[in-house]
Structure formats: structure tokens, C-alpha cells
Backbone as a chain_set.jsonl record, in Angstrom:
{"seq": "MITKSLFKNQPAKSTNRFIGKNRIKIGFLSLFVALSLILTGCGTKTPQISVQDYNNELISLQESALDQVKSYFQALDDEYDGQNLSDLYTTMQENLSTLADKAQNASGYREDLTLKNAVLAYITGLQTSLDQHEKPIVRLLTSYSGSAQQFYEQDRSSINSGTLLFAQDLTKLDQALDIAQSTFAKKHKLKLP", "coords": {"N": [[10.774, -15.854, 107.35], [7.351, -15.842, 107.158], [4.779, -13.98, 105.689], [1.358, -12.955, 106.023], [-0.942, -13.091, 103.364], [-2.528, -10.363, 101.799], [-4.429, -10.704, 100.001], [-6.859, -13.144, 99.118], [-6.401, -15.437, 97.35], [-3.705, -15.5, 96.856], [-0.423, -16.733, 97.351], [1.386, -16.785, 100.426], [4.189, -14.634, 101.001], [7.712, -14.827, 101.314], [9.825, -12.944, 103.401], [12.462, -13.261, 103.603], [13.955, -13.308, 101.254], [14.105, -10.622, 100.583], [15.549, -9.604, 102.674], [17.937, -10.935, 102.229], [18.755, -9.77, 99.777], [19.166, -7.163, 100.666], [21.226, -7.574, 102.453], [23.297, -8.268, 100.709], [23.53, -5.871, 99.297], [24.327, -4.187, 101.391], [26.7, -5.426, 102.054], [28.226, -5.005, 99.69], [28.317, -2.215, 99.781], [29.721, -1.816, 102.183], [32.167, -2.991, 101.492], [32.946, -1.26, 99.43], [33.261, 1.166, 100.874], [35.331, 0.413, 102.614], [37.421, -0.128, 100.78], [37.674, 2.427, 99.679], [38.597, 3.871, 101.895], [41.049, 2.616, 102.317], [42.384, 3.211, 99.923], [42.556, 5.988, 100.064], [44.175, 6.348, 102.169], [43.17, 6.191, 104.705], [42.527, 8.615, 105.959], [43.48, 12.078, 106.308], [46.221, 13.232, 104.397], [49.519, 13.986, 105.446], [51.091, 17.059, 104.775], [53.642, 17.135, 102.319], [56.93, 17.959, 102.977], [58.966, 20.461, 101.5], [61.891, 19.899, 99.491], [63.855, 21.801, 99.853], [63.132, 22.963, 102.33], [63.424, 20.716, 103.957], [66.194, 20.194, 103.709], [67.16, 22.624, 104.8], [66.166, 22.432, 107.407], [67.561, 20.228, 108.493], [70.24, 21.033, 108.123], [70.244, 23.235, 109.757], [70.33, 22.037, 112.251], [72.927, 21.023, 112.254], [74.333, 23.437, 112.076], [73.558, 24.582, 114.487], [74.818, 22.847, 116.231], [77.505, 23.452, 115.696], [77.459, 26.097, 116.574], [77.105, 25.67, 119.308], [79.581, 24.555, 120.006], [81.297, 26.668, 119.29], [80.363, 28.624, 121.077], [81.101, 27.494, 123.496], [83.949, 27.512, 123.328], [84.294, 30.253, 123.058], [83.319, 31.136, 125.503], [85.307, 30.104, 127.123], [87.434, 31.728, 126.382], [86.467, 34.237, 127.168], [85.475, 34.16, 129.869], [86.814, 32.324, 131.493], [87.218, 30.308, 134.305], [88.584, 28.019, 136.593], [86.572, 26.782, 137.977], [84.108, 26.696, 136.599], [84.579, 25.394, 134.211], [84.265, 22.609, 133.774], [81.494, 22.443, 134.037], [80.678, 24.043, 131.873], [81.612, 22.492, 129.743], [80.145, 20.102, 130.107], [77.517, 21.057, 129.788], [77.632, 21.895, 127.113], [78.025, 19.391, 125.827], [75.636, 18.108, 126.555], [73.787, 19.705, 125.203], [74.593, 19.167, 122.588], [73.909, 16.473, 122.504], [71.124, 16.657, 122.631], [70.621, 17.876, 120.158], [71.584, 15.837, 118.504], [69.697, 13.869, 119.07], [67.43, 15.068, 117.962], [68.162, 15.044, 115.272], [68.34, 12.292, 114.893], [65.674, 11.558, 115.219], [64.463, 12.759, 113.092], [62.68, 12.479, 110.037], [63.267, 10.713, 106.96], [63.778, 12.117, 103.681], [61.428, 11.441, 101.453], [61.971, 8.726, 101.878], [64.716, 8.797, 101.684], [67.603, 8.715, 103.42], [70.055, 9.902, 103.406], [70.989, 12.623, 103.896], [70.003, 13.083, 106.467], [71.32, 11.055, 107.96], [73.948, 11.891, 107.566], [74.043, 14.387, 108.852], [73.476, 13.573, 111.446], [75.738, 11.939, 111.874], [77.673, 13.912, 111.763], [77.125, 15.516, 114.035], [77.356, 13.638, 116.144], [79.952, 12.919, 115.646], [81.282, 15.297, 116.287], [80.821, 15.287, 119.043], [82.235, 12.972, 119.82], [84.86, 13.607, 119.016], [85.353, 15.843, 120.616], [85.21, 14.636, 123.121], [87.446, 13.009, 122.944], [89.584, 14.802, 122.543], [89.226, 17.324, 123.831], [88.089, 16.896, 126.342], [90.091, 15.585, 127.987], [91.782, 17.78, 128.411], [90.096, 19.49, 129.767], [89.783, 18.027, 132.116], [92.435, 18.13, 133.076], [92.747, 20.913, 133.454], [90.744, 21.502, 135.344], [91.634, 20.105, 137.523], [93.987, 21.296, 138.135], [95.839, 23.334, 140.295], [97.378, 25.589, 140.217], [98.305, 28.706, 138.599], [96.696, 29.694, 135.555], [98.426, 30.504, 133.583], [100.841, 29.23, 134.26], [100.051, 26.608, 133.876], [99.526, 26.547, 131.112], [102.082, 26.979, 130.13], [103.398, 24.666, 130.994], [101.907, 22.557, 129.91], [101.484, 23.07, 127.264], [102.038, 21.683, 124.859], [100.32, 19.424, 124.931], [97.858, 20.704, 124.872], [98.015, 22.087, 122.42], [98.278, 19.901, 120.708], [95.825, 18.563, 121.143], [94.069, 20.538, 120.221], [94.827, 20.714, 117.526], [94.252, 18.085, 116.611], [91.491, 18.04, 117.038], [90.711, 20.022, 115.216], [91.448, 18.755, 112.819], [89.691, 16.56, 112.857], [87.279, 17.954, 112.687], [87.5, 19.056, 110.13], [87.381, 16.717, 108.558], [84.781, 15.877, 109.207], [83.307, 18.018, 108.153], [83.894, 17.706, 105.406], [82.75, 15.171, 104.859], [80.053, 15.713, 105.375], [79.571, 17.68, 103.434], [79.871, 16.169, 101.068], [77.758, 14.319, 101.366], [75.562, 16.077, 101.426], [75.745, 17.221, 98.875], [75.328, 14.945, 97.266], [72.716, 14.307, 98.042], [71.427, 16.656, 97.187], [71.796, 16.561, 94.382], [70.366, 14.243, 93.747], [67.755, 14.985, 94.407], [67.364, 17.259, 92.996], [68.067, 19.791, 94.083], [69.108, 23.071, 94.488], [72.078, 24.219, 95.697], [73.626, 26.83, 97.604]], "CA": [[9.55, -15.402, 107.961], [6.244, -15.856, 106.205], [3.752, -12.989, 106.011], [0.02, -13.274, 105.514], [-1.295, -12.403, 102.142], [-3.69, -9.498, 101.915], [-5.427, -11.18, 99.05], [-7.212, -14.512, 99.449], [-5.886, -16.496, 96.51], [-2.26, -15.372, 96.613], [0.36, -17.405, 98.386], [2.148, -15.93, 101.334], [5.553, -14.382, 100.506], [8.788, -14.87, 102.3], [10.61, -11.693, 103.452], [13.884, -13.621, 103.662], [14.664, -12.943, 100.037], [14.377, -9.186, 100.624], [16.638, -9.433, 103.631], [19.136, -11.417, 101.538], [19.201, -8.744, 98.827], [19.669, -6.024, 101.44], [22.533, -7.965, 102.983], [24.253, -8.174, 99.603], [23.752, -4.445, 99.048], [25.099, -3.665, 102.518], [28.042, -5.999, 101.909], [28.932, -4.261, 98.639], [28.535, -0.863, 100.279], [30.81, -1.909, 103.167], [33.393, -3.26, 100.745], [33.279, -0.022, 98.734], [33.753, 2.115, 101.872], [36.632, -0.073, 103.077], [38.399, 0.115, 99.715], [37.878, 3.873, 99.573], [39.457, 4.281, 103.003], [42.398, 2.097, 102.074], [42.991, 3.949, 98.817], [42.823, 7.376, 100.454], [45.111, 6.383, 103.287], [42.421, 6.203, 105.966], [42.536, 9.922, 106.587], [44.14, 13.128, 105.549], [47.662, 13.061, 104.232], [50.309, 15.092, 105.949], [51.715, 17.723, 103.633], [55.04, 16.772, 102.066], [57.837, 19.09, 103.143], [59.762, 20.67, 100.288], [63.274, 19.442, 99.615], [64.617, 22.932, 100.392], [62.835, 23.06, 103.759], [64.033, 19.55, 104.6], [67.628, 20.482, 103.754], [67.387, 23.711, 105.751], [65.872, 21.941, 108.753], [68.668, 19.39, 108.96], [71.475, 21.82, 108.184], [70.152, 24.102, 110.939], [70.796, 21.238, 113.392], [74.389, 21.005, 112.157], [74.806, 24.781, 112.409], [73.359, 24.751, 115.93], [75.886, 22.089, 116.891], [78.719, 24.272, 115.591], [77.274, 27.248, 117.46], [77.355, 25.205, 120.679], [81.033, 24.404, 120.171], [81.869, 28.02, 119.266], [80.001, 29.285, 122.336], [81.938, 26.896, 124.542], [85.313, 28.045, 123.222], [84.225, 31.692, 123.316], [83.194, 31.284, 126.955], [86.637, 29.858, 127.695], [88.243, 32.925, 126.145], [85.906, 35.407, 127.843], [85.2, 34.084, 131.301], [87.323, 31.069, 132.046], [87.79, 30.056, 135.619], [88.662, 26.575, 136.771], [85.369, 26.266, 138.621], [82.973, 26.448, 135.699], [84.994, 24.756, 132.965], [83.614, 21.301, 133.664], [80.063, 22.699, 133.804], [80.541, 24.513, 130.491], [81.821, 21.347, 128.858], [78.999, 19.199, 130.268], [76.354, 21.704, 129.164], [77.804, 21.814, 125.66], [77.794, 18.004, 125.4], [74.197, 17.84, 126.692], [73.126, 20.39, 124.085], [74.898, 18.388, 121.381], [73.097, 15.246, 122.576], [69.754, 17.04, 122.262], [70.619, 18.065, 118.703], [71.735, 14.507, 117.896], [68.385, 13.213, 119.191], [66.546, 15.668, 116.951], [68.58, 14.516, 113.964], [67.979, 10.871, 114.874], [64.22, 11.437, 115.11], [63.988, 13.35, 111.836], [62.358, 11.468, 109.021], [63.999, 10.864, 105.71], [63.035, 12.799, 102.625], [60.979, 10.41, 100.505], [62.707, 7.504, 102.239], [66.152, 9.013, 101.5], [68.191, 9.036, 104.719], [71.43, 10.353, 103.188], [71.294, 13.873, 104.585], [69.719, 12.873, 107.891], [72.412, 10.278, 108.546], [75.176, 12.692, 107.525], [73.957, 15.391, 109.92], [73.62, 12.827, 112.698], [77.151, 11.555, 111.981], [78.429, 15.138, 112.03], [76.933, 15.923, 115.433], [77.965, 12.631, 117.024], [81.392, 13.025, 115.417], [81.735, 16.412, 117.121], [80.83, 14.829, 120.435], [83.327, 12.013, 119.991], [86.126, 14.325, 118.903], [85.512, 16.658, 121.823], [85.524, 13.722, 124.231], [88.816, 12.502, 122.778], [90.629, 15.818, 122.512], [88.993, 18.452, 124.736], [87.776, 16.438, 127.697], [91.313, 15.431, 128.799], [92.277, 19.111, 128.776], [89.177, 19.971, 130.807], [90.163, 17.324, 133.361], [93.701, 18.699, 133.553], [92.544, 22.287, 133.922], [89.929, 21.555, 136.564], [92.386, 19.536, 138.646], [95.204, 22.082, 138.328], [95.624, 24.327, 141.346], [98.219, 26.764, 139.993], [97.76, 29.712, 137.693], [96.45, 29.228, 134.191], [99.638, 30.775, 132.814], [101.778, 28.137, 134.542], [99.524, 25.4, 133.24], [99.741, 26.651, 129.666], [103.512, 26.816, 129.863], [103.785, 23.279, 131.239], [101.143, 21.589, 129.117], [101.183, 23.672, 125.968], [102.073, 20.688, 123.777], [99.094, 18.611, 124.933], [96.759, 21.577, 124.437], [98.167, 22.29, 120.977], [97.998, 18.629, 120.041], [94.373, 18.355, 121.205], [93.435, 21.511, 119.329], [95.126, 20.311, 116.153], [93.492, 16.867, 116.299], [90.081, 18.418, 116.938], [90.558, 20.735, 113.937], [91.499, 17.748, 111.75], [88.419, 15.829, 112.895], [86.238, 18.855, 112.203], [87.666, 19.128, 108.672], [86.848, 15.464, 108.002], [83.319, 15.904, 109.361], [82.807, 18.979, 107.158], [83.997, 17.102, 104.071], [81.758, 14.094, 104.746], [78.729, 16.331, 105.277], [79.484, 18.324, 102.115], [79.648, 15.119, 100.065], [76.396, 13.797, 101.539], [74.604, 17.104, 101.022], [75.808, 17.32, 97.408], [74.669, 13.749, 96.739], [71.288, 14.499, 98.294], [70.958, 17.749, 96.334], [71.729, 16.073, 92.997], [69.293, 13.255, 93.635], [66.441, 15.626, 94.536], [67.393, 18.485, 92.178], [68.112, 20.93, 94.987], [70.224, 23.976, 94.205], [72.77, 24.666, 96.902], [74.355, 28.09, 97.375]], "C": [[8.48, -15.297, 106.874], [5.228, -14.818, 106.656], [2.419, -13.426, 105.437], [-0.241, -12.455, 104.27], [-2.513, -11.542, 102.393], [-4.808, -9.936, 100.98], [-5.629, -12.666, 99.269], [-6.511, -15.552, 98.602], [-4.387, -16.388, 96.208], [-1.487, -16.063, 97.734], [1.102, -16.382, 99.251], [3.581, -15.804, 100.814], [6.555, -14.429, 101.66], [9.547, -13.542, 102.251], [12.099, -11.986, 103.503], [14.626, -13.214, 102.399], [14.95, -11.444, 99.975], [15.528, -8.883, 101.585], [17.948, -9.857, 102.984], [19.661, -10.392, 100.552], [19.771, -7.536, 99.564], [21.038, -6.331, 102.038], [23.608, -7.859, 101.903], [24.57, -6.714, 99.313], [24.613, -3.832, 100.152], [26.537, -4.175, 102.446], [28.855, -5.27, 100.858], [29.253, -2.838, 99.088], [29.696, -0.845, 101.284], [32.15, -2.126, 102.481], [33.875, -2.0, 100.026], [33.871, 1.005, 99.706], [35.144, 1.701, 102.352], [37.715, 0.176, 102.03], [38.698, 1.599, 99.558], [38.808, 4.37, 100.673], [40.896, 3.821, 102.797], [43.095, 2.917, 100.995], [43.32, 5.39, 99.182], [43.719, 7.463, 101.674], [44.435, 6.494, 104.631], [42.48, 7.56, 106.651], [43.242, 10.928, 105.71], [45.63, 12.854, 105.487], [48.369, 14.26, 104.842], [51.002, 15.749, 104.757], [53.191, 17.345, 103.533], [55.887, 18.03, 102.188], [58.664, 19.235, 101.859], [61.202, 20.225, 100.545], [64.142, 20.552, 100.209], [64.394, 23.066, 101.896], [63.463, 21.907, 104.538], [65.539, 19.762, 104.768], [67.919, 21.537, 104.823], [67.185, 23.257, 107.194], [67.04, 21.116, 109.303], [69.972, 20.172, 109.081], [71.43, 22.782, 109.372], [70.567, 23.349, 112.208], [72.327, 21.196, 113.421], [74.963, 22.367, 112.551], [74.653, 25.065, 113.898], [74.431, 24.011, 116.72], [77.198, 22.878, 116.854], [78.642, 25.494, 116.497], [77.528, 26.87, 118.92], [78.858, 25.111, 120.957], [81.707, 25.777, 120.193], [81.587, 28.755, 120.57], [80.848, 28.772, 123.494], [83.343, 27.503, 124.498], [85.344, 29.558, 123.457], [84.118, 31.956, 124.819], [84.532, 31.035, 127.644], [87.521, 31.086, 127.534], [87.779, 34.095, 127.005], [85.884, 35.3, 129.362], [85.713, 32.804, 131.944], [87.7, 31.226, 133.509], [87.691, 28.553, 135.834], [87.391, 25.96, 137.331], [84.294, 25.869, 137.613], [83.341, 25.717, 134.413], [84.289, 23.42, 132.748], [82.121, 21.465, 133.385], [79.81, 23.165, 132.371], [80.641, 23.35, 129.505], [80.617, 20.399, 128.906], [77.754, 19.771, 129.606], [76.441, 21.633, 127.645], [77.501, 20.401, 125.166], [76.312, 17.627, 125.518], [73.418, 18.487, 125.549], [73.38, 19.668, 122.764], [74.094, 17.089, 121.356], [71.65, 15.523, 122.194], [69.642, 17.225, 120.753], [70.761, 16.732, 117.973], [70.414, 13.737, 117.959], [67.404, 13.758, 118.159], [66.888, 15.148, 115.558], [68.176, 13.049, 113.831], [66.482, 10.689, 114.629], [63.649, 12.067, 113.848], [63.678, 12.228, 110.846], [63.254, 11.693, 107.806], [63.158, 11.656, 104.721], [62.704, 11.767, 101.562], [61.814, 9.137, 100.658], [64.221, 7.628, 102.03], [66.737, 9.504, 102.829], [69.601, 9.62, 104.613], [71.771, 11.581, 104.021], [71.075, 13.736, 106.088], [70.884, 12.152, 108.558], [73.72, 11.061, 108.575], [75.181, 13.748, 108.63], [74.11, 14.715, 111.284], [75.083, 12.422, 112.92], [78.025, 12.768, 112.309], [78.348, 15.501, 113.513], [77.577, 14.916, 116.39], [79.485, 12.602, 116.847], [82.003, 14.172, 116.211], [81.854, 15.97, 118.574], [82.018, 13.906, 120.71], [84.679, 12.714, 119.971], [86.384, 15.186, 120.137], [85.857, 15.786, 123.027], [86.962, 13.217, 124.152], [89.873, 13.584, 122.99], [90.439, 16.969, 123.501], [88.77, 17.993, 126.174], [89.033, 16.185, 128.542], [91.896, 16.775, 129.251], [91.401, 19.702, 129.878], [89.53, 19.321, 132.142], [91.461, 17.896, 133.941], [93.497, 20.084, 134.153], [91.754, 22.343, 135.222], [90.671, 20.979, 137.767], [93.633, 20.355, 138.986], [94.944, 23.19, 139.336], [96.446, 25.597, 141.148], [97.551, 27.758, 139.058], [97.595, 29.119, 136.295], [97.697, 29.423, 133.337], [100.668, 29.667, 133.011], [101.346, 26.865, 133.83], [99.812, 25.432, 131.745], [101.215, 26.474, 129.306], [103.94, 25.361, 129.993], [103.136, 22.312, 130.249], [100.728, 22.122, 127.747], [101.13, 22.628, 124.851], [100.814, 19.822, 123.762], [97.89, 19.44, 124.495], [96.824, 21.782, 122.929], [97.835, 21.031, 120.196], [96.492, 18.356, 120.01], [93.628, 19.278, 120.264], [93.63, 21.127, 117.87], [94.315, 19.078, 115.744], [91.993, 17.159, 116.179], [89.823, 19.126, 115.609], [90.582, 19.76, 112.761], [90.199, 16.944, 111.694], [87.287, 16.681, 112.327], [86.301, 18.995, 110.682], [87.098, 17.881, 107.999], [85.323, 15.421, 108.085], [82.688, 16.852, 108.341], [82.809, 18.373, 105.756], [82.939, 16.018, 103.867], [80.348, 14.663, 104.609], [78.551, 17.011, 103.924], [79.198, 17.306, 101.014], [78.221, 14.594, 100.151], [75.354, 14.815, 101.087], [74.594, 17.271, 99.505], [75.107, 16.144, 96.744], [73.155, 13.875, 96.874], [70.712, 15.551, 97.346], [70.832, 17.307, 94.877], [70.551, 15.133, 92.804], [67.918, 13.923, 93.614], [66.366, 16.98, 93.832], [67.271, 19.75, 93.03], [69.324, 21.775, 94.639], [70.794, 24.463, 95.53], [73.507, 25.959, 96.6], [75.824, 27.864, 97.129]], "O": [[8.708, -14.725, 105.808], [4.854, -14.763, 107.827], [2.37, -14.185, 104.47], [0.176, -11.304, 104.145], [-3.426, -11.94, 103.116], [-5.972, -9.578, 101.156], [-4.674, -13.381, 99.575], [-6.04, -16.533, 99.177], [-3.874, -17.132, 95.372], [-1.854, -15.983, 98.906], [1.389, -15.265, 98.822], [4.125, -16.755, 100.254], [6.247, -14.106, 102.807], [9.877, -13.065, 101.166], [12.915, -11.065, 103.452], [15.791, -12.82, 102.46], [15.942, -11.035, 99.373], [16.363, -8.017, 101.327], [18.969, -9.198, 103.176], [20.868, -10.157, 100.484], [20.759, -6.951, 99.121], [21.901, -5.457, 102.119], [24.717, -7.401, 102.178], [25.729, -6.352, 99.107], [25.522, -3.049, 99.875], [27.478, -3.44, 102.744], [30.022, -4.946, 101.079], [30.334, -2.32, 98.807], [30.549, 0.04, 101.235], [33.151, -1.512, 102.851], [35.071, -1.708, 100.014], [34.875, 1.644, 99.391], [36.034, 2.543, 102.481], [38.806, 0.639, 102.362], [39.844, 1.985, 99.33], [39.695, 5.187, 100.425], [41.84, 4.561, 103.073], [44.264, 3.275, 101.14], [44.279, 5.953, 98.653], [43.991, 8.561, 102.161], [45.08, 6.861, 105.613], [42.48, 7.602, 107.882], [43.556, 10.673, 104.547], [46.216, 12.309, 106.422], [47.891, 15.392, 104.767], [51.448, 15.063, 103.838], [53.892, 17.249, 104.54], [55.588, 19.049, 101.566], [59.013, 18.243, 101.219], [61.658, 20.187, 101.688], [65.061, 20.276, 100.981], [65.345, 23.26, 102.652], [63.972, 22.099, 105.642], [66.087, 19.535, 105.847], [68.814, 21.363, 105.649], [67.934, 23.646, 108.09], [67.45, 21.298, 110.449], [70.722, 19.988, 110.04], [72.474, 23.109, 109.937], [71.098, 23.955, 113.139], [72.94, 21.318, 114.481], [75.958, 22.442, 113.271], [75.509, 25.71, 114.503], [74.894, 24.492, 117.754], [77.911, 22.961, 117.854], [79.635, 25.883, 117.112], [78.098, 27.654, 119.678], [79.336, 25.535, 122.009], [82.586, 26.025, 121.019], [82.463, 29.43, 121.11], [81.259, 29.54, 124.364], [83.86, 27.954, 125.521], [86.319, 30.081, 123.997], [84.743, 32.879, 125.342], [84.85, 31.685, 128.64], [88.27, 31.444, 128.444], [88.6, 34.859, 127.513], [86.236, 36.252, 130.059], [85.081, 32.272, 132.856], [88.408, 32.157, 133.892], [86.794, 27.902, 135.298], [87.156, 24.761, 137.182], [83.649, 24.831, 137.759], [82.459, 25.449, 133.597], [83.779, 23.146, 131.661], [81.548, 20.717, 132.593], [78.848, 22.738, 131.732], [79.857, 23.245, 128.562], [80.131, 19.952, 127.867], [77.017, 19.047, 128.937], [75.451, 21.348, 126.97], [76.785, 20.238, 124.178], [75.791, 16.902, 124.67], [72.5, 17.883, 124.995], [72.487, 19.57, 121.922], [73.649, 16.657, 120.293], [71.021, 14.716, 121.51], [68.672, 16.779, 120.141], [70.128, 16.52, 116.938], [70.056, 13.035, 117.013], [66.641, 13.004, 117.556], [65.997, 14.849, 114.763], [67.721, 12.621, 112.77], [66.072, 9.774, 113.916], [62.459, 11.916, 113.569], [64.328, 11.183, 110.83], [63.901, 12.731, 107.664], [61.957, 11.835, 104.92], [63.587, 11.278, 100.858], [62.291, 8.564, 99.679], [64.937, 6.64, 102.189], [66.395, 10.589, 103.298], [70.267, 9.811, 105.63], [72.745, 11.569, 104.773], [71.878, 14.222, 106.884], [71.377, 12.587, 109.6], [74.513, 10.913, 109.504], [76.208, 13.975, 109.27], [74.794, 15.232, 112.167], [75.602, 12.549, 114.029], [79.002, 12.653, 113.049], [79.364, 15.758, 114.159], [78.264, 15.305, 117.334], [80.217, 12.297, 117.789], [83.104, 14.046, 116.745], [82.851, 16.241, 119.244], [82.713, 14.053, 121.716], [85.539, 12.445, 120.809], [87.507, 15.244, 120.638], [86.694, 16.154, 123.851], [87.615, 13.022, 125.177], [90.935, 13.316, 123.552], [91.429, 17.536, 123.964], [89.222, 18.646, 127.114], [89.042, 16.543, 129.72], [92.438, 16.883, 130.351], [91.901, 20.335, 130.807], [89.568, 19.99, 133.175], [91.567, 18.116, 135.147], [94.014, 20.388, 135.228], [92.063, 23.145, 136.103], [90.367, 21.329, 138.907], [94.261, 20.126, 140.019], [93.944, 23.902, 139.241], [96.227, 26.585, 141.849], [96.36, 27.647, 138.768], [98.278, 28.166, 135.92], [97.991, 28.604, 132.466], [101.293, 29.216, 132.052], [102.164, 26.143, 133.259], [100.289, 24.448, 131.18], [101.539, 25.877, 128.279], [104.747, 24.873, 129.201], [103.77, 21.353, 129.808], [99.743, 21.673, 127.16], [100.257, 22.696, 123.987], [100.293, 19.516, 122.689], [96.998, 18.927, 123.819], [95.812, 21.665, 122.238], [97.19, 21.089, 119.15], [95.949, 17.964, 118.977], [92.679, 18.87, 119.594], [92.696, 21.21, 117.072], [93.755, 19.039, 114.649], [91.311, 16.594, 115.324], [88.82, 18.854, 114.95], [89.819, 19.922, 111.809], [89.672, 16.679, 110.614], [86.442, 16.189, 111.579], [85.264, 19.047, 110.021], [86.41, 17.982, 106.983], [84.656, 14.981, 107.149], [81.664, 16.532, 107.738], [81.839, 18.512, 105.011], [82.304, 15.961, 102.814], [79.544, 14.161, 103.824], [77.476, 16.922, 103.33], [78.377, 17.555, 100.132], [77.55, 14.442, 99.131], [74.372, 14.454, 100.438], [73.529, 17.447, 98.914], [74.375, 16.323, 95.771], [72.41, 13.586, 95.938], [69.641, 15.358, 96.771], [69.854, 17.649, 94.212], [69.827, 15.223, 91.812], [67.022, 13.484, 92.892], [65.428, 17.75, 94.042], [66.483, 20.649, 92.735], [70.434, 21.26, 94.509], [70.091, 25.035, 96.363], [73.963, 26.17, 95.477], [76.57, 28.821, 96.921]]}, "num_chains": 1, "name": "protein.A"}
């Protein structure tokens, strides 16, 4: 675009060169802003959880899973009747599934999934062991029409066997979790009690 000169003997000036310089300045400014956003992560950073809090959060899921199992067996001791046994078992397994989902959805600590995966394996291992060893007993008890005393006398060996196998599985799960937690603690310099 050519503008008229205010003075008679001066040539008219083009405003295109001013527009060109402004475009370059705007381009550099845009590039600077884009790089700044990229370098700062395009927003605020989420605070990093401490290694102790991360450990405690995951171990609380494992402890909650154990509490679910203890509550189930305590309920059997306190208020067992053949009617609610299946419901108690189903509720316990649903609660364990919820805890397993929480463990699955937990993030790793600085990309380290050791503890997360160990807690998840612990909870799912509990579920599997209970399905293998307790669920058959639940089925037997809920289908049995006689007295509980008669049932225990007749099927004591299967109950004892299931209890023993569950205890062995629980010991293995505890050992695997202890190893994973120790490995995690050493790597991240976490002091365990």
C-alpha cells in the first residue's frame, strides 16, 4: 500500500515494510510464548507425592483387603447362618475387586511400578485363593440342609484342607509383597518400620 507524501518533493513510502517487520516481531513473540509453554509443561505441575505417602497409600489398600477377609471370617464365627454365607462371601469379593481397581488405577512412583504391581498382585492373589479354597466350602455349606455340627463332622477334612491351602497362599503373598516393598524402599531411600 502506497501512502501520499505530506511533503511535495518526497517520494511516497510503502507501509508494507512496516507490516513485514511487525509480522516478524509477532512471529518471534509467538515462538517465544509457545516455547515457554512447552518448557513449563503448559500449566501448573501437580505436586509430587512423597515416597512415604505413596508407600502408605498403597499399603493401606493391602491392609484394607486383609481387613475385608478378616471381617468375613469374623462374621462367620459370630453370626453364621446358611442363608447369609453366600451374601457375605460375594460382598467380600466385591470389596476386594474395588480395592484391586484402586490399586490398578494408582500411578507409579516416578515411573516405578514395583510396589503398585505387588499390591495389585496381593489383592488379586487373595481373591484367587479365596475362590479356590473358600468358595467350594461356601457352596457346600449353603447347599447343606442339616446342622452345621453334622456338616463339620462329615466334611472336616475338606474344610481343614481349604483353610491350610489358603494360609499357605497368604504366606506366599505376604512374602512377595515384603520383597517388593523392600526393593522399592531401597531404590527410593524409604525407611520401613
